[in-house]
Every structure is written in C-alpha cells, then in structure tokens.
C-alpha cells in the first residue's frame, strides 16, 4: 500500500479502461477491429518500451555467462509455439478418450453491443444498454465458469481450448473447441445456452446469432487448424493479418483480458522443466524430454506419473516501513513425489555494457562487437572500430563529458537536477497536451460537438495530471 509505483500502475490500468469506455459510449463507430486509435498507439508505445528495455538489460548467472533478454516480438513467437503445442496435446488426450471436437461460438447479447450490423451496414445500436466492455467480459467469464462446472458434473467436456476475441466495436466473444462424446451433443448445447441467456424460447428467441455449436470436420486435425488461426491472430499474427493481431493485442491490454484458456495447462511447470537438469533415470527425466520436444500430451502424462510440482523458496523483501517486510515465494525449480529437487540456474539482471564504458585494453574486443552491432553506424563509429582493431583505445567520451560538465557548471548539482526535471516535465506535458487535443478533435468529428464536450473534462484532467507528474 506504500509503493508509489504500484499505485501509478493501478491508476494507469483504470485510466485505460475509462478511455475504452469513453470511446465505446461516445464514438463506437470510430473503433476498428476492437481497438481505438488511442489504444493502438498506447500498445505500440508499450512494445517500443519493451524492445528498448530488452536491448539495455541482460541476464547474468553466477559463472558470469550472459543471456540476452527477450523482446515483445520474439516473446510472442515463442508464445505462439507454446500455445499451439498445448492445444495439440489436449487434442491428443481427447483422441485417446474417444471424443470428437465441437466448435462453439458464444457472443454477448445484442443489448451489450454499441453497434450493430443486422439488416445493413454497421451503425449505432438503438438497443444498446450502456454495458461496458469490462462488464461484458465479466458476463462471459461468469457464464463460462458456470458452464464448465455443469459440464464437469455431467461428465462431459473434460478437454477444451478457449480463445477470446473482440468484435469490430470491441464487444468480446468466445471461440471454444470442446471434445465430447458425439452422443451428448444436445446436452452440451443445452448447458451452453442455459448459462448464456440463450435457452428460452425457440427459433429467433434462442438468439440465433448468440450461440453457434457445430461439429468440426476432419476431427482433431480440423480443430487444430481452426485453433492455429485464432492463436496466430491472438499472438504474433499470421500472414496478411498482422494489423488485426496488433489491434487485438491493444484491446486485450486495455482491459487486461486473457486471450486463451485450457482445460490442461501447467505452463510454469512446462517452462521450468526446460530449464532444470535431470539425469537419465530421474523421475523428472521423461517429462523434461517431452517438454523440450514440445510433446504436451506426453509431458502431461509423465509429469502426473512422477508427481512433479513447482519448488518454491520464500524470500524476505526490503523494509517497507514500520518494521514490516514483504515475504515473497519464488519458483526456483521442480520437485518430484520422492522429494528430489531439481533446481534451475539462477540469473540476475544487469545493464548491458556500453561501448563508451569499456576503457581497458582487455575489453577492446567486446567494444568492437558492441559497436559493430549498430547497423546504422555513422562514420565516427566506423573510425572507432578501425582504431580498436589497430589496438588504439579512444578516450571514454562519457567520462570526458562528466568532467567538462562538472568544471563548467557553477550552480549546485541539485539545482541543475531540478532545472532538468522541470524542462523535461514541460516538454513531455506539452507533447501530451497536443496529443489529447488531437484526440478531442477526433471525437468531435465522430459524434459531434455535444458528445466531445461530455468527455472533455477527462481529457483535460489527464493534461493536468501529466503536467504535475510526467512519469504517471
């Protein structure tokens, strides 16, 4: 409760949701593929910040070996492979049980959609009751939780994969692949309709467009083909739909929505097994080999047979005031049912060395590598590379600038720091104000002067907050 960064992060989350609600309420036709232009720009800034962070930091183990950090783009590619392997494994487990896949689509009732396309082009929905995207997400999650519980009591639908996507106006919907006994298809449909307000009446009263259930052609192979498309759009994007994937990602970040869920997962155990060292004959060896090979079904069976679980250590954090310290549990490895612990290698975060920080002759080869990585190096950088190859070590520019600044500045250091912070705050605050004014003009064009004035107070409040604290 005393951590300032925690409060800023929580405030940013609520602010994003508030902006999303404002766009859906005042300018729903301006939302494309679920995300507004503002949400897309915010998501792109987060990606850029993540890539910059990955370039500046590295992981170092106790032996001094370094590992480059993974940027957002590379992480999404790994996520795609991991999720697809999980889905294939669940399909294999279902095939062993003799079940076949059914494709289920669940959409929110029409009253929750800001826009509609029924009977013509996309337009404002006159029946919209003001339900926010966050409330629609809660409605879908609650209905699916109840449906899963009912399916569990009935003994059907033990294997499933769920994908979450937005409609054009940002209203969420579910795509579900559920493997069941074909003789119980009607029972599955009744459970789904019962908990998603689609069970009353017949014909159009059963919400023809709200619930769709159909048998997947070509069995599990066809189901995986369906899932590969949704997984691609939800992670790294597939050929020709990178822009759609980017907007879906922006929408999920706005509301903190989870793109995929599985009946069988153990994601942390799967990843940790790929990091620990298990020798042949150990209880964890076969599960580890399956995880490294991407065979999820085999991993699930072997991990269950060996009784594998996560090994955690309790760490005491820093004093947060009043003599109180926060205790955290961190995953450090894997433990089997016999009590044998398999520890993963420990790493610590360190900033990557910069070329100007390397001043010793022994570091010249590393300096050459760092400078050579810059593909857009200017002539001065190339000259430095040539000098280093000849054994000439140039003066550390960074240290030289610090010396010159110290001797030329008559004002005390703390006054100089205040002046720099004030200048930076004014510059960033001005840029933020211009961006908000542009957004206000977009809203005026989308819904007219009256709707834009209704949102104006929130926009100018943002300008005021950013002028007080640009880091917010």
Short mmCIF file of C-alpha atoms in Angstrom, two decimals:
data_model
loop_
_atom_site.label_atom_id
_atom_site.label_comp_id
_atom_site.label_asym_id
_atom_site.label_seq_id
_atom_site.Cartn_x
_atom_site.Cartn_y
_atom_site.Cartn_z
CA UNK A 1 0.00 0.00 0.00
CA UNK A 2 3.01 2.30 0.38
CA UNK A 3 4.55 1.55 -3.02
CA UNK A 4 4.18 4.59 -5.27
CA UNK A 5 4.89 2.61 -8.46
CA UNK A 6 2.08 0.16 -7.60
CA UNK A 7 -0.45 2.99 -7.33
CA UNK A 8 0.71 4.52 -10.60
CA UNK A 9 0.36 1.20 -12.37
CA UNK A 10 -3.13 0.66 -10.91
CA UNK A 11 -4.16 4.18 -11.92
CA UNK A 12 -2.90 3.62 -15.49
CA UNK A 13 -4.96 0.42 -15.76
CA UNK A 14 -8.13 2.18 -14.67
CA UNK A 15 -7.40 5.11 -16.98
CA UNK A 16 -7.07 2.78 -19.98
CA UNK A 17 -10.39 1.14 -19.15
CA UNK A 18 -12.00 4.57 -18.75
CA UNK A 19 -10.74 5.64 -22.15
CA UNK A 20 -12.07 2.43 -23.68
CA UNK A 21 -15.49 3.04 -22.15
CA UNK A 22 -15.50 6.62 -23.45
CA UNK A 23 -14.74 5.52 -27.00
CA UNK A 24 -17.39 2.75 -26.89
CA UNK A 25 -20.01 5.12 -25.50
CA UNK A 26 -19.33 8.33 -27.43
CA UNK A 27 -17.66 7.20 -30.65
CA UNK A 28 -18.25 3.45 -31.18
CA UNK A 29 -18.09 3.76 -34.98
CA UNK A 30 -14.52 5.07 -34.67
CA UNK A 31 -13.41 1.76 -33.11
CA UNK A 32 -11.92 -0.65 -35.64
CA UNK A 33 -11.27 -4.35 -35.00
CA UNK A 34 -11.92 -3.86 -31.31
CA UNK A 35 -9.41 -1.08 -30.58
CA UNK A 36 -9.49 2.69 -30.90
CA UNK A 37 -6.61 4.58 -32.47
CA UNK A 38 -5.63 5.74 -28.98
CA UNK A 39 -5.46 2.18 -27.62
CA UNK A 40 -3.40 1.11 -30.63
CA UNK A 41 -0.88 3.93 -30.11
CA UNK A 42 -0.64 3.12 -26.41
CA UNK A 43 0.03 -0.55 -27.21
CA UNK A 44 2.70 0.40 -29.73
CA UNK A 45 4.41 2.57 -27.12
CA UNK A 46 4.44 -0.37 -24.71
CA UNK A 47 6.02 -2.59 -27.37
CA UNK A 48 8.66 0.02 -28.14
CA UNK A 49 9.44 0.42 -24.44
CA UNK A 50 9.72 -3.36 -24.06
CA UNK A 51 12.11 -3.65 -27.01
CA UNK A 52 14.24 -0.81 -25.64
CA UNK A 53 14.38 -2.48 -22.23
CA UNK A 54 15.43 -5.80 -23.78
CA UNK A 55 18.25 -4.04 -25.61
CA UNK A 56 19.53 -2.38 -22.43
CA UNK A 57 19.47 -5.32 -19.99
CA UNK A 58 20.86 -8.83 -19.83
CA UNK A 59 20.67 -11.86 -17.51
CA UNK A 60 23.90 -12.97 -15.83
CA UNK A 61 24.40 -16.25 -13.96
CA UNK A 62 26.81 -16.94 -11.10
CA UNK A 63 29.53 -18.03 -13.55
CA UNK A 64 29.34 -14.73 -15.42
CA UNK A 65 27.60 -16.12 -18.51
CA UNK A 66 25.19 -13.66 -20.09
CA UNK A 67 21.85 -14.17 -21.84
CA UNK A 68 20.12 -11.50 -23.91
CA UNK A 69 16.64 -10.52 -22.77
CA UNK A 70 13.66 -11.39 -24.96
CA UNK A 71 11.78 -8.51 -26.58
CA UNK A 72 7.98 -8.43 -27.08
CA UNK A 73 8.12 -9.57 -30.72
CA UNK A 74 10.31 -12.59 -30.02
CA UNK A 75 8.26 -13.45 -26.92
CA UNK A 76 5.07 -13.54 -28.99
CA UNK A 77 6.62 -16.00 -31.43
CA UNK A 78 7.56 -18.29 -28.54
CA UNK A 79 4.08 -17.89 -27.10
CA UNK A 80 2.53 -18.95 -30.40
CA UNK A 81 4.60 -22.15 -30.47
CA UNK A 82 3.88 -22.95 -26.82
CA UNK A 83 0.11 -22.38 -27.08
CA UNK A 84 -0.14 -24.39 -30.31
CA UNK A 85 1.80 -27.28 -28.73
CA UNK A 86 -0.57 -27.20 -25.75
CA UNK A 87 -3.65 -27.25 -27.98
CA UNK A 88 -2.27 -30.18 -30.00
CA UNK A 89 -1.53 -32.08 -26.79
CA UNK A 90 -5.05 -31.57 -25.45
CA UNK A 91 -6.40 -32.84 -28.77
CA UNK A 92 -4.25 -35.97 -28.48
CA UNK A 93 -5.50 -36.61 -24.94
CA UNK A 94 -9.09 -36.23 -26.17
CA UNK A 95 -8.48 -38.66 -29.05
CA UNK A 96 -7.27 -41.26 -26.57
CA UNK A 97 -10.59 -40.86 -24.71
CA UNK A 98 -12.55 -41.38 -27.95
CA UNK A 99 -14.01 -37.85 -28.01
CA UNK A 100 -14.53 -35.66 -31.08
CA UNK A 101 -14.25 -31.84 -31.27
CA UNK A 102 -17.14 -29.39 -31.45
CA UNK A 103 -16.74 -25.72 -32.33
CA UNK A 104 -18.67 -23.39 -30.00
CA UNK A 105 -19.04 -19.62 -30.53
CA UNK A 106 -20.54 -17.54 -27.72
CA UNK A 107 -21.32 -13.86 -28.23
CA UNK A 108 -22.80 -11.33 -25.84
CA UNK A 109 -26.50 -10.41 -26.13
CA UNK A 110 -27.35 -7.65 -28.60
CA UNK A 111 -28.07 -5.24 -25.75
CA UNK A 112 -24.32 -5.24 -24.88
CA UNK A 113 -23.14 -4.16 -28.37
CA UNK A 114 -22.63 -0.43 -29.03
CA UNK A 115 -23.04 -1.03 -32.78
CA UNK A 116 -24.95 -3.49 -34.93
CA UNK A 117 -24.76 -4.84 -38.48
CA UNK A 118 -28.10 -6.68 -38.50
CA UNK A 119 -30.05 -5.73 -41.61
CA UNK A 120 -27.46 -3.40 -43.10
CA UNK A 121 -24.09 -1.70 -42.68
CA UNK A 122 -22.53 -1.08 -39.30
CA UNK A 123 -24.37 1.60 -37.34
CA UNK A 124 -25.25 2.70 -33.79
CA UNK A 125 -27.25 0.03 -31.94
CA UNK A 126 -30.52 1.57 -30.67
CA UNK A 127 -30.91 -1.28 -28.14
CA UNK A 128 -27.50 -0.75 -26.51
CA UNK A 129 -27.95 -0.54 -22.72
CA UNK A 130 -24.58 1.04 -21.89
CA UNK A 131 -22.80 -2.19 -20.83
CA UNK A 132 -19.05 -1.55 -20.75
CA UNK A 133 -16.54 -3.92 -22.32
CA UNK A 134 -15.27 -4.82 -18.84
CA UNK A 135 -18.82 -5.76 -17.75
CA UNK A 136 -19.30 -7.81 -20.93
CA UNK A 137 -16.05 -9.65 -20.20
CA UNK A 138 -17.23 -10.37 -16.67
CA UNK A 139 -20.54 -11.68 -18.04
CA UNK A 140 -18.78 -14.05 -20.45
CA UNK A 141 -16.31 -15.32 -17.84
CA UNK A 142 -19.06 -15.91 -15.30
CA UNK A 143 -21.19 -17.82 -17.79
CA UNK A 144 -18.27 -19.97 -18.91
CA UNK A 145 -17.30 -20.77 -15.30
CA UNK A 146 -20.85 -21.95 -14.58
CA UNK A 147 -21.00 -23.91 -17.84
CA UNK A 148 -17.69 -25.65 -17.06
CA UNK A 149 -18.96 -26.61 -13.62
CA UNK A 150 -22.15 -28.03 -15.12
CA UNK A 151 -20.16 -29.93 -17.76
CA UNK A 152 -17.96 -31.35 -15.02
CA UNK A 153 -21.00 -32.56 -13.07
CA UNK A 154 -22.39 -34.13 -16.23
CA UNK A 155 -19.04 -35.77 -17.07
CA UNK A 156 -18.61 -34.12 -20.48
CA UNK A 157 -16.21 -31.57 -21.92
CA UNK A 158 -13.10 -32.58 -19.97
CA UNK A 159 -10.88 -31.38 -22.83
CA UNK A 160 -11.31 -27.87 -24.22
CA UNK A 161 -9.50 -24.79 -25.51
CA UNK A 162 -10.99 -21.30 -25.25
CA UNK A 163 -9.98 -18.23 -27.32
CA UNK A 164 -11.16 -14.67 -26.66
CA UNK A 165 -11.59 -12.09 -29.43
CA UNK A 166 -13.29 -8.69 -29.81
CA UNK A 167 -15.97 -7.78 -32.32
CA UNK A 168 -15.46 -4.74 -34.51
CA UNK A 169 -16.90 -2.49 -31.79
CA UNK A 170 -14.80 -4.07 -29.00
CA UNK A 171 -17.51 -6.31 -27.51
CA UNK A 172 -15.89 -9.65 -26.58
CA UNK A 173 -16.87 -13.14 -27.71
CA UNK A 174 -15.57 -16.68 -27.11
CA UNK A 175 -14.42 -19.34 -29.56
CA UNK A 176 -14.31 -22.73 -27.84
CA UNK A 177 -13.20 -26.15 -29.05
CA UNK A 178 -14.71 -28.81 -26.76
CA UNK A 179 -14.10 -32.54 -27.24
CA UNK A 180 -17.11 -34.64 -26.19
CA UNK A 181 -18.90 -37.90 -26.87
CA UNK A 182 -20.95 -37.29 -30.08
CA UNK A 183 -23.99 -38.87 -28.43
CA UNK A 184 -24.09 -35.99 -25.91
CA UNK A 185 -24.03 -33.07 -28.33
CA UNK A 186 -27.53 -31.92 -27.38
CA UNK A 187 -26.59 -31.99 -23.70
CA UNK A 188 -23.61 -29.72 -24.38
CA UNK A 189 -25.80 -27.27 -26.30
CA UNK A 190 -28.39 -27.13 -23.52
CA UNK A 191 -25.70 -26.36 -20.91
CA UNK A 192 -24.14 -23.60 -23.03
CA UNK A 193 -27.49 -21.97 -23.78
CA UNK A 194 -28.64 -22.25 -20.16
CA UNK A 195 -25.79 -20.13 -18.84
CA UNK A 196 -25.53 -17.62 -21.69
CA UNK A 197 -29.13 -16.32 -21.79
CA UNK A 198 -29.94 -18.28 -24.93
CA UNK A 199 -32.10 -21.13 -23.67
CA UNK A 200 -35.57 -19.55 -23.60
CA UNK A 201 -38.00 -19.95 -26.47
CA UNK A 202 -37.42 -21.36 -29.94
CA UNK A 203 -36.25 -20.02 -33.27
CA UNK A 204 -35.05 -16.41 -33.14
CA UNK A 205 -35.86 -16.26 -29.42
CA UNK A 206 -32.97 -18.68 -28.81
CA UNK A 207 -30.59 -15.98 -30.08
CA UNK A 208 -29.62 -17.48 -33.39
CA UNK A 209 -26.59 -15.17 -33.61
CA UNK A 210 -25.59 -15.56 -29.95
CA UNK A 211 -24.74 -19.27 -29.76
CA UNK A 212 -23.35 -21.47 -32.52
CA UNK A 213 -22.37 -25.11 -31.99
CA UNK A 214 -21.20 -27.37 -34.80
CA UNK A 215 -19.18 -30.50 -35.25
CA UNK A 216 -15.65 -29.89 -36.54
CA UNK A 217 -14.88 -31.56 -39.85
CA UNK A 218 -11.76 -33.76 -40.04
CA UNK A 219 -11.76 -34.35 -36.28
CA UNK A 220 -8.90 -33.09 -34.13
CA UNK A 221 -6.81 -32.22 -37.16
CA UNK A 222 -9.50 -29.80 -38.31
CA UNK A 223 -9.87 -28.42 -34.79
CA UNK A 224 -6.14 -27.65 -34.59
CA UNK A 225 -6.37 -25.90 -37.96
CA UNK A 226 -9.14 -23.69 -36.53
CA UNK A 227 -7.12 -23.01 -33.38
CA UNK A 228 -3.94 -22.19 -35.29
CA UNK A 229 -5.78 -19.32 -36.98
CA UNK A 230 -7.08 -17.89 -33.70
CA UNK A 231 -3.77 -18.43 -31.90
CA UNK A 232 -1.98 -16.63 -34.71
CA UNK A 233 -4.31 -13.65 -34.54
CA UNK A 234 -4.02 -13.61 -30.76
CA UNK A 235 -0.21 -13.71 -30.57
CA UNK A 236 2.27 -12.96 -33.35
CA UNK A 237 -0.16 -12.60 -36.22
CA UNK A 238 -0.44 -14.76 -39.35
CA UNK A 239 0.43 -13.75 -42.89
CA UNK A 240 -1.76 -10.86 -44.02
CA UNK A 241 -3.35 -10.28 -40.59
CA UNK A 242 -0.51 -8.66 -38.63
CA UNK A 243 -2.53 -5.45 -38.29
CA UNK A 244 -5.51 -7.35 -36.89
CA UNK A 245 -3.30 -9.13 -34.36
CA UNK A 246 -1.85 -5.76 -33.31
CA UNK A 247 -5.31 -4.29 -32.71
CA UNK A 248 -6.47 -7.39 -30.84
CA UNK A 249 -3.39 -7.09 -28.64
CA UNK A 250 -4.16 -3.41 -27.97
CA UNK A 251 -7.73 -4.33 -26.99
CA UNK A 252 -6.58 -7.04 -24.56
CA UNK A 253 -4.07 -4.69 -22.95
CA UNK A 254 -6.75 -2.07 -22.44
CA UNK A 255 -8.93 -4.44 -20.39
CA UNK A 256 -6.35 -6.92 -19.08
CA UNK A 257 -8.12 -9.74 -20.94
CA UNK A 258 -6.64 -13.23 -21.17
CA UNK A 259 -6.56 -14.42 -24.77
CA UNK A 260 -6.51 -18.20 -24.23
CA UNK A 261 -7.51 -20.73 -21.57
CA UNK A 262 -7.09 -24.51 -21.48
CA UNK A 263 -8.50 -27.50 -19.67
CA UNK A 264 -4.90 -28.75 -19.20
CA UNK A 265 -2.02 -26.30 -18.82
CA UNK A 266 0.73 -26.34 -16.13
CA UNK A 267 2.56 -23.63 -18.08
CA UNK A 268 5.08 -22.76 -15.35
CA UNK A 269 5.98 -26.41 -14.79
CA UNK A 270 6.36 -26.89 -18.56
CA UNK A 271 8.76 -23.92 -18.79
CA UNK A 272 10.68 -24.78 -15.62
CA UNK A 273 11.31 -28.35 -16.78
CA UNK A 274 13.04 -26.95 -19.85
CA UNK A 275 15.46 -25.07 -17.56
CA UNK A 276 16.42 -27.64 -14.90
CA UNK A 277 18.88 -30.51 -15.31
CA UNK A 278 17.52 -34.04 -14.86
CA UNK A 279 19.69 -37.09 -15.49
CA UNK A 280 18.51 -40.27 -17.19
CA UNK A 281 16.82 -42.43 -14.58
CA UNK A 282 15.50 -39.47 -12.58
CA UNK A 283 11.75 -39.25 -12.06
CA UNK A 284 11.59 -35.94 -13.94
CA UNK A 285 13.71 -37.07 -16.89
CA UNK A 286 10.94 -38.31 -19.24
CA UNK A 287 8.69 -35.31 -18.51
CA UNK A 288 11.61 -33.00 -19.18
CA UNK A 289 12.42 -34.66 -22.52
CA UNK A 290 8.75 -34.39 -23.54
CA UNK A 291 8.66 -30.69 -22.63
CA UNK A 292 11.84 -29.99 -24.59
CA UNK A 293 10.41 -31.83 -27.60
CA UNK A 294 7.12 -29.88 -27.43
CA UNK A 295 5.06 -33.04 -26.80
CA UNK A 296 2.44 -31.71 -24.40
CA UNK A 297 0.34 -34.88 -24.10
CA UNK A 298 3.38 -36.96 -23.16
CA UNK A 299 4.59 -34.22 -20.79
CA UNK A 300 1.21 -34.18 -19.04
CA UNK A 301 1.17 -37.95 -18.56
CA UNK A 302 4.79 -38.20 -17.37
CA UNK A 303 4.54 -35.19 -15.03
CA UNK A 304 1.43 -36.68 -13.44
CA UNK A 305 3.07 -40.08 -13.07
CA UNK A 306 6.18 -38.59 -11.42
CA UNK A 307 4.12 -36.30 -9.18
CA UNK A 308 6.05 -33.23 -10.32
CA UNK A 309 5.34 -29.88 -8.69
CA UNK A 310 6.97 -26.46 -8.53
CA UNK A 311 9.69 -25.92 -5.93
CA UNK A 312 9.39 -22.51 -4.26
CA UNK A 313 11.60 -20.58 -1.86
CA UNK A 314 10.42 -17.87 0.49
CA UNK A 315 12.33 -14.59 0.31
CA UNK A 316 12.04 -11.64 2.66
CA UNK A 317 11.96 -8.30 0.90
CA UNK A 318 13.10 -4.87 1.97
CA UNK A 319 11.65 -2.97 4.91
CA UNK A 320 8.54 -1.11 3.72
CA UNK A 321 8.20 0.98 6.87
CA UNK A 322 7.22 0.35 10.46
CA UNK A 323 9.46 -2.72 10.63
CA UNK A 324 7.28 -4.63 8.16
CA UNK A 325 8.85 -6.75 5.44
CA UNK A 326 7.15 -8.42 2.49
CA UNK A 327 7.67 -12.16 2.06
CA UNK A 328 7.61 -13.49 -1.48
CA UNK A 329 7.62 -17.02 -2.81
CA UNK A 330 9.73 -17.51 -5.91
CA UNK A 331 9.78 -20.58 -8.15
CA UNK A 332 13.32 -21.99 -8.13
CA UNK A 333 12.88 -25.44 -9.63
CA UNK A 334 10.88 -28.68 -9.70
CA UNK A 335 10.32 -31.35 -7.04
CA UNK A 336 9.06 -34.92 -7.59
CA UNK A 337 6.89 -37.04 -5.31
CA UNK A 338 10.00 -38.63 -3.77
CA UNK A 339 11.21 -35.22 -2.62
CA UNK A 340 14.09 -34.85 -5.07
CA UNK A 341 14.58 -31.22 -6.07
CA UNK A 342 15.78 -30.10 -9.49
CA UNK A 343 17.00 -26.52 -9.26
CA UNK A 344 17.15 -24.13 -12.19
CA UNK A 345 20.14 -21.90 -12.81
CA UNK A 346 19.80 -18.51 -11.13
CA UNK A 347 20.20 -15.28 -13.01
CA UNK A 348 20.40 -11.64 -12.03
CA UNK A 349 19.54 -8.62 -14.15
CA UNK A 350 22.34 -6.28 -15.12
CA UNK A 351 22.51 -3.41 -17.61
CA UNK A 352 24.39 -4.23 -20.77
CA UNK A 353 27.82 -2.58 -21.02
CA UNK A 354 28.00 0.33 -23.44
CA UNK A 355 30.96 0.89 -25.78
CA UNK A 356 31.94 4.14 -24.08
CA UNK A 357 32.08 2.41 -20.67
CA UNK A 358 34.79 -0.05 -21.81
CA UNK A 359 38.14 1.65 -21.29
CA UNK A 360 40.56 -1.23 -20.69
CA UNK A 361 42.60 -2.78 -23.46
CA UNK A 362 41.27 -6.20 -22.43
CA UNK A 363 37.75 -5.01 -23.27
CA UNK A 364 38.62 -3.83 -26.79
CA UNK A 365 37.30 -6.99 -28.49
CA UNK A 366 33.95 -6.64 -26.69
CA UNK A 367 33.81 -2.97 -27.63
CA UNK A 368 34.33 -3.87 -31.28
CA UNK A 369 31.42 -6.33 -31.09
CA UNK A 370 29.09 -3.80 -29.46
CA UNK A 371 29.90 -1.08 -31.97
CA UNK A 372 29.64 -3.45 -34.91
CA UNK A 373 26.08 -4.46 -33.87
CA UNK A 374 24.89 -0.98 -34.78
CA UNK A 375 23.86 -1.45 -38.41
CA UNK A 376 23.33 2.27 -38.91
CA UNK A 377 26.70 3.29 -37.53
CA UNK A 378 27.98 6.66 -38.65
CA UNK A 379 31.48 7.35 -39.96
CA UNK A 380 32.74 8.24 -36.49
CA UNK A 381 31.66 4.84 -35.13
CA UNK A 382 33.35 3.05 -38.02
CA UNK A 383 36.52 5.00 -37.33
CA UNK A 384 36.40 3.87 -33.69
CA UNK A 385 36.04 0.27 -34.81
CA UNK A 386 39.08 0.60 -37.05
CA UNK A 387 41.10 2.23 -34.25
CA UNK A 388 40.19 -0.56 -31.84
CA UNK A 389 41.21 -3.21 -34.36
CA UNK A 390 44.60 -1.49 -34.54
CA UNK A 391 44.93 -1.50 -30.76
CA UNK A 392 44.22 2.23 -30.26
CA UNK A 393 41.85 2.85 -27.34
CA UNK A 394 39.91 6.14 -27.76
CA UNK A 395 39.17 8.35 -24.76
CA UNK A 396 36.00 7.41 -22.90
CA UNK A 397 33.59 10.05 -24.14
CA UNK A 398 31.17 9.54 -21.30
CA UNK A 399 33.75 10.24 -18.59
CA UNK A 400 35.03 13.24 -20.53
CA UNK A 401 31.57 14.78 -20.72
CA UNK A 402 31.11 14.31 -16.99
CA UNK A 403 34.40 16.11 -16.27
CA UNK A 404 33.59 19.01 -18.59
CA UNK A 405 30.11 19.37 -17.12
CA UNK A 406 31.46 19.40 -13.56
CA UNK A 407 34.08 22.10 -14.24
CA UNK A 408 31.87 24.34 -16.40
CA UNK A 409 28.71 24.40 -14.26
CA UNK A 410 28.79 26.98 -11.41
CA UNK A 411 25.36 26.04 -9.97
CA UNK A 412 24.99 23.31 -7.31
CA UNK A 413 24.19 19.82 -8.66
CA UNK A 414 20.74 19.64 -7.00
CA UNK A 415 19.64 22.92 -8.65
CA UNK A 416 20.79 21.62 -12.03
CA UNK A 417 18.78 18.43 -11.46
CA UNK A 418 15.64 20.42 -10.60
CA UNK A 419 16.08 22.55 -13.72
CA UNK A 420 16.44 19.46 -15.92
CA UNK A 421 13.38 17.79 -14.39
CA UNK A 422 11.29 20.93 -14.88
CA UNK A 423 12.38 21.24 -18.52
CA UNK A 424 11.64 17.57 -19.17
CA UNK A 425 8.23 17.86 -17.47
CA UNK A 426 7.23 20.90 -19.54
CA UNK A 427 8.36 19.23 -22.76
CA UNK A 428 6.53 15.94 -22.10
CA UNK A 429 3.48 17.71 -20.76
CA UNK A 430 3.27 19.84 -23.89
CA UNK A 431 3.52 16.77 -26.14
CA UNK A 432 0.82 15.01 -24.13
CA UNK A 433 -1.46 18.05 -24.32
CA UNK A 434 -1.12 18.21 -28.11
CA UNK A 435 -1.91 14.51 -28.42
CA UNK A 436 -5.01 14.90 -26.22
CA UNK A 437 -6.23 17.87 -28.26
CA UNK A 438 -5.89 15.78 -31.42
CA UNK A 439 -7.94 13.01 -29.80
CA UNK A 440 -10.60 15.52 -28.76
CA UNK A 441 -10.90 16.69 -32.37
CA UNK A 442 -11.30 13.07 -33.49
CA UNK A 443 -14.18 12.63 -31.07
CA UNK A 444 -15.80 15.85 -32.26
CA UNK A 445 -15.75 14.57 -35.81
CA UNK A 446 -17.03 11.13 -34.82
CA UNK A 447 -20.03 12.04 -32.66
CA UNK A 448 -20.46 15.78 -32.87
CA UNK A 449 -19.69 18.70 -30.60
CA UNK A 450 -22.04 17.67 -27.77
CA UNK A 451 -20.53 14.20 -27.27
CA UNK A 452 -16.99 15.53 -27.31
CA UNK A 453 -17.77 18.11 -24.61
CA UNK A 454 -19.06 15.28 -22.40
CA UNK A 455 -15.60 13.71 -22.48
CA UNK A 456 -13.63 16.93 -22.35
CA UNK A 457 -13.32 17.00 -18.56
CA UNK A 458 -11.48 13.67 -18.53
CA UNK A 459 -9.06 14.72 -21.26
CA UNK A 460 -8.12 17.98 -19.57
CA UNK A 461 -7.75 16.14 -16.28
CA UNK A 462 -5.14 13.97 -17.99
CA UNK A 463 -3.31 17.10 -19.17
CA UNK A 464 -3.31 18.43 -15.61
CA UNK A 465 -2.03 15.13 -14.17
CA UNK A 466 0.75 14.84 -16.75
CA UNK A 467 1.90 18.40 -16.09
CA UNK A 468 2.16 17.52 -12.39
CA UNK A 469 3.92 14.20 -12.92
CA UNK A 470 5.01 13.19 -16.46
CA UNK A 471 6.01 9.70 -15.27
CA UNK A 472 2.35 8.95 -14.42
#
